[in-house]
Structure formats: C-alpha cells, structure tokens
Tab-separated table of C-alpha atoms in Angstrom:
chain	number	residue	atom	x	y	z
R	4	ALA	CA	-63.187	39.267	146.667
R	5	GLN	CA	-65.504	38.636	149.559
R	6	LYS	CA	-69.024	39.921	150.040
R	7	VAL	CA	-71.785	39.691	152.621
R	8	THR	CA	-75.421	40.347	151.767
R	9	GLN	CA	-78.106	40.977	154.337
R	10	ALA	CA	-81.148	41.500	152.153
R	11	GLN	CA	-83.480	42.429	155.023
R	12	THR	CA	-82.936	46.075	155.863
R	13	GLU	CA	-85.560	46.278	158.616
R	14	ILE	CA	-87.795	43.738	160.331
R	15	SER	CA	-90.528	44.343	162.879
R	16	VAL	CA	-92.026	41.576	164.979
R	17	VAL	CA	-94.327	41.420	167.957
R	18	GLU	CA	-92.795	40.234	171.203
R	19	LYS	CA	-92.635	36.434	171.562
R	20	GLU	CA	-92.639	35.851	167.816
R	21	ASP	CA	-89.739	33.985	166.226
R	22	VAL	CA	-87.627	35.850	163.672
R	23	THR	CA	-84.900	34.800	161.242
R	24	LEU	CA	-82.224	37.157	159.956
R	25	ASP	CA	-80.698	36.129	156.655
R	26	CYS	CA	-77.053	36.301	155.671
R	27	VAL	CA	-75.585	35.227	152.334
R	28	TYR	CA	-71.861	35.361	151.726
R	29	GLU	CA	-69.480	35.094	148.792
R	30	THR	CA	-65.879	33.947	148.897
R	31	ARG	CA	-63.598	31.817	146.751
R	32	ASP	CA	-61.616	30.609	149.727
R	33	THR	CA	-62.189	27.216	151.282
R	34	THR	CA	-61.144	28.428	154.725
R	35	TYR	CA	-63.168	31.270	156.150
R	36	TYR	CA	-64.919	32.491	159.272
R	37	LEU	CA	-68.403	33.879	159.697
R	38	PHE	CA	-69.572	36.116	162.512
R	39	TRP	CA	-72.702	37.737	163.877
R	40	TYR	CA	-72.505	40.964	165.879
R	41	LYS	CA	-75.323	42.844	167.592
R	42	GLN	CA	-75.407	46.657	167.753
R	43	PRO	CA	-77.933	47.918	170.304
R	44	PRO	CA	-78.951	51.596	170.427
R	45	SER	CA	-75.993	52.297	172.718
R	46	GLY	CA	-73.779	51.833	169.643
R	47	GLU	CA	-71.324	49.208	170.793
R	48	LEU	CA	-71.102	46.120	168.559
R	49	VAL	CA	-71.311	42.971	170.622
R	50	PHE	CA	-69.974	39.625	169.430
R	51	LEU	CA	-72.551	36.832	169.236
R	52	ILE	CA	-70.986	33.916	167.373
R	53	ARG	CA	-68.085	32.810	165.156
R	54	ARG	CA	-68.092	29.733	162.899
R	55	ASN	CA	-65.344	28.404	160.673
R	56	SER	CA	-65.959	26.920	157.258
R	57	PHE	CA	-65.182	23.384	158.373
R	58	ASP	CA	-67.820	23.295	161.065
R	59	GLU	CA	-71.327	23.155	159.635
R	60	GLN	CA	-72.971	22.125	162.861
R	61	ASN	CA	-75.850	24.346	163.801
R	62	GLU	CA	-75.482	26.188	167.064
R	63	ILE	CA	-78.018	26.985	169.750
R	64	SER	CA	-77.467	29.364	172.621
R	65	GLY	CA	-80.549	30.011	174.684
R	66	ARG	CA	-83.088	31.720	172.445
R	67	TYR	CA	-80.517	32.194	169.678
R	68	SER	CA	-79.712	29.661	166.977
R	69	TRP	CA	-77.611	29.732	163.840
R	70	ASN	CA	-78.012	27.696	160.659
R	71	PHE	CA	-74.835	27.430	158.564
R	72	GLN	CA	-75.306	25.939	155.083
R	73	LYS	CA	-72.300	25.899	152.786
R	74	SER	CA	-74.416	24.572	149.902
R	75	THR	CA	-76.346	27.838	149.804
R	76	SER	CA	-73.566	30.066	151.254
R	77	SER	CA	-75.847	31.131	154.048
R	78	PHE	CA	-75.437	31.702	157.761
R	79	ASN	CA	-78.869	32.578	159.106
R	80	PHE	CA	-79.692	33.669	162.634
R	81	THR	CA	-82.952	32.862	164.408
R	82	ILE	CA	-84.250	34.416	167.599
R	83	THR	CA	-86.951	32.361	169.276
R	84	ALA	CA	-89.595	34.057	171.409
R	85	SER	CA	-88.221	37.521	170.698
R	86	GLN	CA	-88.011	40.121	173.443
R	87	VAL	CA	-87.889	43.905	173.400
R	88	VAL	CA	-84.226	43.732	174.449
R	89	ASP	CA	-83.482	41.998	171.148
R	90	SER	CA	-84.200	45.259	169.313
R	91	ALA	CA	-80.923	46.182	167.632
R	92	VAL	CA	-79.070	46.159	164.348
R	93	TYR	CA	-77.531	42.777	163.594
R	94	PHE	CA	-74.482	42.431	161.376
R	95	CYS	CA	-73.180	39.369	159.635
R	96	ALA	CA	-69.462	39.426	158.779
R	97	LEU	CA	-66.984	37.304	156.835
R	98	TYR	CA	-63.249	36.785	157.035
R	99	SER	CA	-61.579	34.650	154.403
R	100	GLY	CA	-57.985	35.497	155.004
R	101	ALA	CA	-56.304	35.185	151.674
R	102	GLY	CA	-54.177	38.286	151.284
R	103	SER	CA	-56.190	40.332	153.740
R	104	TYR	CA	-56.651	40.753	157.447
R	105	GLN	CA	-59.992	42.464	156.933
R	106	LEU	CA	-63.379	41.496	158.200
R	107	THR	CA	-66.154	42.287	155.689
R	108	PHE	CA	-69.456	43.354	157.214
R	109	GLY	CA	-72.902	43.238	155.683
R	110	LYS	CA	-75.087	46.330	155.801
R	111	GLY	CA	-77.007	45.039	158.802
R	112	THR	CA	-80.618	44.220	159.593
R	113	LYS	CA	-82.486	46.455	162.000
R	114	LEU	CA	-84.776	44.388	164.204
R	115	SER	CA	-87.574	46.065	166.114
R	116	VAL	CA	-89.455	43.978	168.658
R	117	ILE	CA	-92.765	45.564	169.544
R	118	PRO	CA	-94.230	44.890	172.991
D	15	GLU	CA	-62.489	43.706	182.687
D	16	ALA	CA	-62.686	47.266	181.351
D	17	GLY	CA	-63.964	47.568	177.793
D	18	VAL	CA	-62.681	49.628	174.888
D	19	ALA	CA	-62.839	53.300	175.828
D	20	GLN	CA	-63.497	56.021	173.269
D	21	SER	CA	-63.850	59.778	173.469
D	22	PRO	CA	-65.524	62.039	172.726
D	23	ARG	CA	-68.877	60.306	172.235
D	24	TYR	CA	-70.217	63.143	170.111
D	25	LYS	CA	-68.604	65.901	168.091
D	26	ILE	CA	-70.092	68.539	165.809
D	27	ILE	CA	-67.772	70.587	163.611
D	28	GLU	CA	-67.917	72.775	160.531
D	29	LYS	CA	-66.471	71.471	157.273
D	30	ARG	CA	-62.766	72.150	156.853
D	31	GLN	CA	-62.215	72.060	160.631
D	32	SER	CA	-60.187	69.343	162.296
D	33	VAL	CA	-61.168	66.721	164.849
D	34	ALA	CA	-59.430	64.008	166.838
D	35	PHE	CA	-60.776	60.837	168.412
D	36	TRP	CA	-59.108	58.813	171.120
D	37	CYS	CA	-59.272	55.111	171.868
D	38	ASN	CA	-57.924	52.968	174.681
D	39	PRO	CA	-58.197	49.239	173.904
D	40	ILE	CA	-58.611	46.330	176.269
D	41	SER	CA	-55.464	45.743	178.257
D	42	GLY	CA	-53.259	43.167	176.562
D	43	HIS	CA	-54.890	43.421	173.166
D	44	ALA	CA	-52.107	43.893	170.655
D	45	THR	CA	-54.338	44.730	167.709
D	46	LEU	CA	-56.341	47.923	167.408
D	47	TYR	CA	-58.768	48.873	164.644
D	48	TRP	CA	-60.520	52.048	163.565
D	49	TYR	CA	-63.747	51.558	161.638
D	50	GLN	CA	-65.998	54.115	159.983
D	51	GLN	CA	-69.728	53.416	160.104
D	52	ILE	CA	-71.910	55.606	157.915
D	53	LEU	CA	-75.608	55.632	158.767
D	54	GLY	CA	-77.350	52.551	157.398
D	55	GLN	CA	-74.157	50.710	156.536
D	56	GLY	CA	-71.846	48.192	158.102
D	57	PRO	CA	-68.519	49.203	159.600
D	58	LYS	CA	-65.682	49.790	157.145
D	59	LEU	CA	-62.089	49.296	158.259
D	60	LEU	CA	-59.967	52.443	158.096
D	61	ILE	CA	-56.776	51.254	159.738
D	62	GLN	CA	-55.433	48.317	161.719
D	63	PHE	CA	-52.468	48.414	164.090
D	64	GLN	CA	-50.482	45.507	165.461
D	65	ASN	CA	-48.785	46.951	168.543
D	66	ASN	CA	-47.527	50.298	167.189
D	67	GLY	CA	-47.137	49.207	163.561
D	68	VAL	CA	-49.683	49.588	160.766
D	69	VAL	CA	-51.000	46.307	159.351
D	70	ASP	CA	-53.582	47.667	156.921
D	71	ASP	CA	-54.463	51.246	156.010
D	72	SER	CA	-55.583	50.608	152.454
D	73	GLN	CA	-58.980	52.266	152.971
D	74	LEU	CA	-57.772	55.258	154.958
D	75	PRO	CA	-58.144	58.529	152.990
D	76	LYS	CA	-54.606	59.574	153.712
D	77	ASP	CA	-54.996	63.091	152.333
D	78	ARG	CA	-57.181	63.978	155.311
D	79	PHE	CA	-57.119	61.121	157.810
D	80	SER	CA	-54.222	60.124	160.019
D	81	ALA	CA	-53.874	57.742	162.924
D	82	GLU	CA	-51.188	56.826	165.374
D	83	ARG	CA	-50.557	54.359	168.143
D	84	LEU	CA	-47.202	55.524	169.367
D	85	LYS	CA	-46.688	53.347	172.442
D	86	GLY	CA	-48.667	50.376	171.222
D	87	VAL	CA	-51.532	51.038	173.611
D	88	ASP	CA	-53.952	53.896	173.013
D	89	SER	CA	-54.566	55.472	169.646
D	90	THR	CA	-55.695	58.733	168.074
D	91	LEU	CA	-57.536	59.168	164.782
D	92	LYS	CA	-57.448	62.638	163.239
D	93	ILE	CA	-59.396	64.185	160.390
D	94	GLN	CA	-58.103	67.404	158.856
D	95	PRO	CA	-59.814	69.050	157.048
D	96	ALA	CA	-63.211	67.445	157.551
D	97	LYS	CA	-65.706	67.069	154.735
D	98	LEU	CA	-69.476	66.643	154.905
D	99	GLU	CA	-69.143	62.991	153.877
D	100	ASP	CA	-67.029	62.273	156.963
D	101	SER	CA	-70.177	62.425	159.086
D	102	ALA	CA	-70.264	58.955	160.619
D	103	VAL	CA	-69.629	56.961	163.753
D	104	TYR	CA	-65.979	56.130	164.283
D	105	LEU	CA	-65.640	52.811	166.055
D	106	CYS	CA	-62.526	51.573	167.747
D	107	ALA	CA	-62.058	47.858	168.346
D	108	SER	CA	-59.327	45.638	169.709
D	109	SER	CA	-58.393	41.966	169.616
D	110	LEU	CA	-55.674	39.676	170.912
D	111	GLY	CA	-54.384	38.675	167.477
D	112	SER	CA	-54.108	40.362	164.103
D	113	SER	CA	-56.029	37.879	161.989
D	114	GLY	CA	-59.541	38.791	160.897
D	115	ALA	CA	-60.651	35.512	162.430
D	116	ASN	CA	-60.227	37.021	165.881
D	117	VAL	CA	-63.209	38.198	167.866
D	118	LEU	CA	-63.310	41.983	168.050
D	119	THR	CA	-64.310	43.967	171.115
D	120	PHE	CA	-65.765	47.329	170.146
D	121	GLY	CA	-66.056	50.625	171.921
D	122	ALA	CA	-69.278	52.637	171.937
D	123	GLY	CA	-68.047	54.851	169.114
D	124	SER	CA	-67.576	58.552	168.466
D	125	ARG	CA	-70.352	60.146	166.438
D	126	LEU	CA	-69.127	62.929	164.153
D	127	THR	CA	-71.426	65.428	162.492
D	128	VAL	CA	-69.862	67.746	159.911
D	129	LEU	CA	-71.947	70.825	159.045
C-alpha cells in the first residue's frame, strides 16, 4: 500500500519569507515517482515537478526548490521569497506502480502569503 | 494548446436527483481520469479510461455513478441518484500514457452541491 502524508494543513507567511512544505511518503516499491501539484483558487491543479526514486538530486526552479531524501522518505518543497501569487493548496503525490495505475495524493497544504 | 475543458463549473441539486458532468481532454491524450475532491482532501481517483476502455474503476460507487468515453475523446460522468456525501469537486484530467508516472493535466473542475 502507498501513502502520502502532508502534516501541515495550513501555513501562513508574510510576503518575501521562505516557506517549506513537508511531504512524507510510504511505499514498499523500489521504483516510484513523486509529484508536486499546485491548486490555486481557480481550482485547476497545475503540475510543478516529478522525480523518480533513482534520482535523489535536489532540484531548483526559480524560487522553487525540492529536497528529496530517500533515507527519511521525504520530498519537501521550499518557496524562497514567497509572493502573494504563491497562495494556493499544494499537493504531494506518489505513484509506485506495482499492480496499480493510481496516483495517491496527500491531503494538501494550504499556503497563504500575506502582503 | 487548449486545456482540459469541463462543464458545468457549478451545479446545485437536491438529493436523489441526477447530474451529469462533461469533460473534453487535451487533443491526443489517450488517457482520461475522473477524480473526486471532497473539501479539505486530496483528489481521489474514480475512474480511468485508456482510449474508450476502462483501466481502473475500483473506487467508483457503481450503484450510483457511471462514466463513459464512447469515442475515446470526451467523457461524461453521471451520478444518479445523488446523495449528500457526493458534494465535491469533480476533476477531469488527461495524460498521454496510462501509467501513473505520467504528468496529468487537469481541468478547472465541476463543483457539485447536493442539498
């Protein structure tokens, strides 16, 4: 069975602060994929990043960075110098493939960036 | 490139009534998904189509929910009769391949309120 835990239900930060969204996953498979999606108030989930289990390199894209640590089964997401437009619900998701096509989503973390 | 189109955006019905949602995926995407997102939770897969065949409908409440994708392009999700607990956002997504490792492109969703 696979599981994704996003322990932070809601986070509020002041604009320009850095913020880290936590994601812990569980799977018995050695091959799996991890994702982050953003859901702004408009409702449409937007893909941010996908990592496979064999690539533990951290990723940076502009103000966004991701820290993948297999030793702690975590795939955390950091926004540097947050902006009001970053306000959204962020979902971490896991696909591990064995016997299932399904993507398992966490419950999401609602980020509010206050001007 | 046009995104995933969904309609209607909002629907309010009484319990025991029926409702239908429509989705048109990105052109060329063979795989189409319907997800249910209850307030405060992550999306849950209801059904996945590969072209016009069903890949996974294990979490679809088949006594009241049905879905079809007759020509392998657009799709309709129907609920009959609706229950109060069906109040949710119904998200349609599409992808090129059928594996859960694929990146999903989501529509804006159809928000259902059952009174």
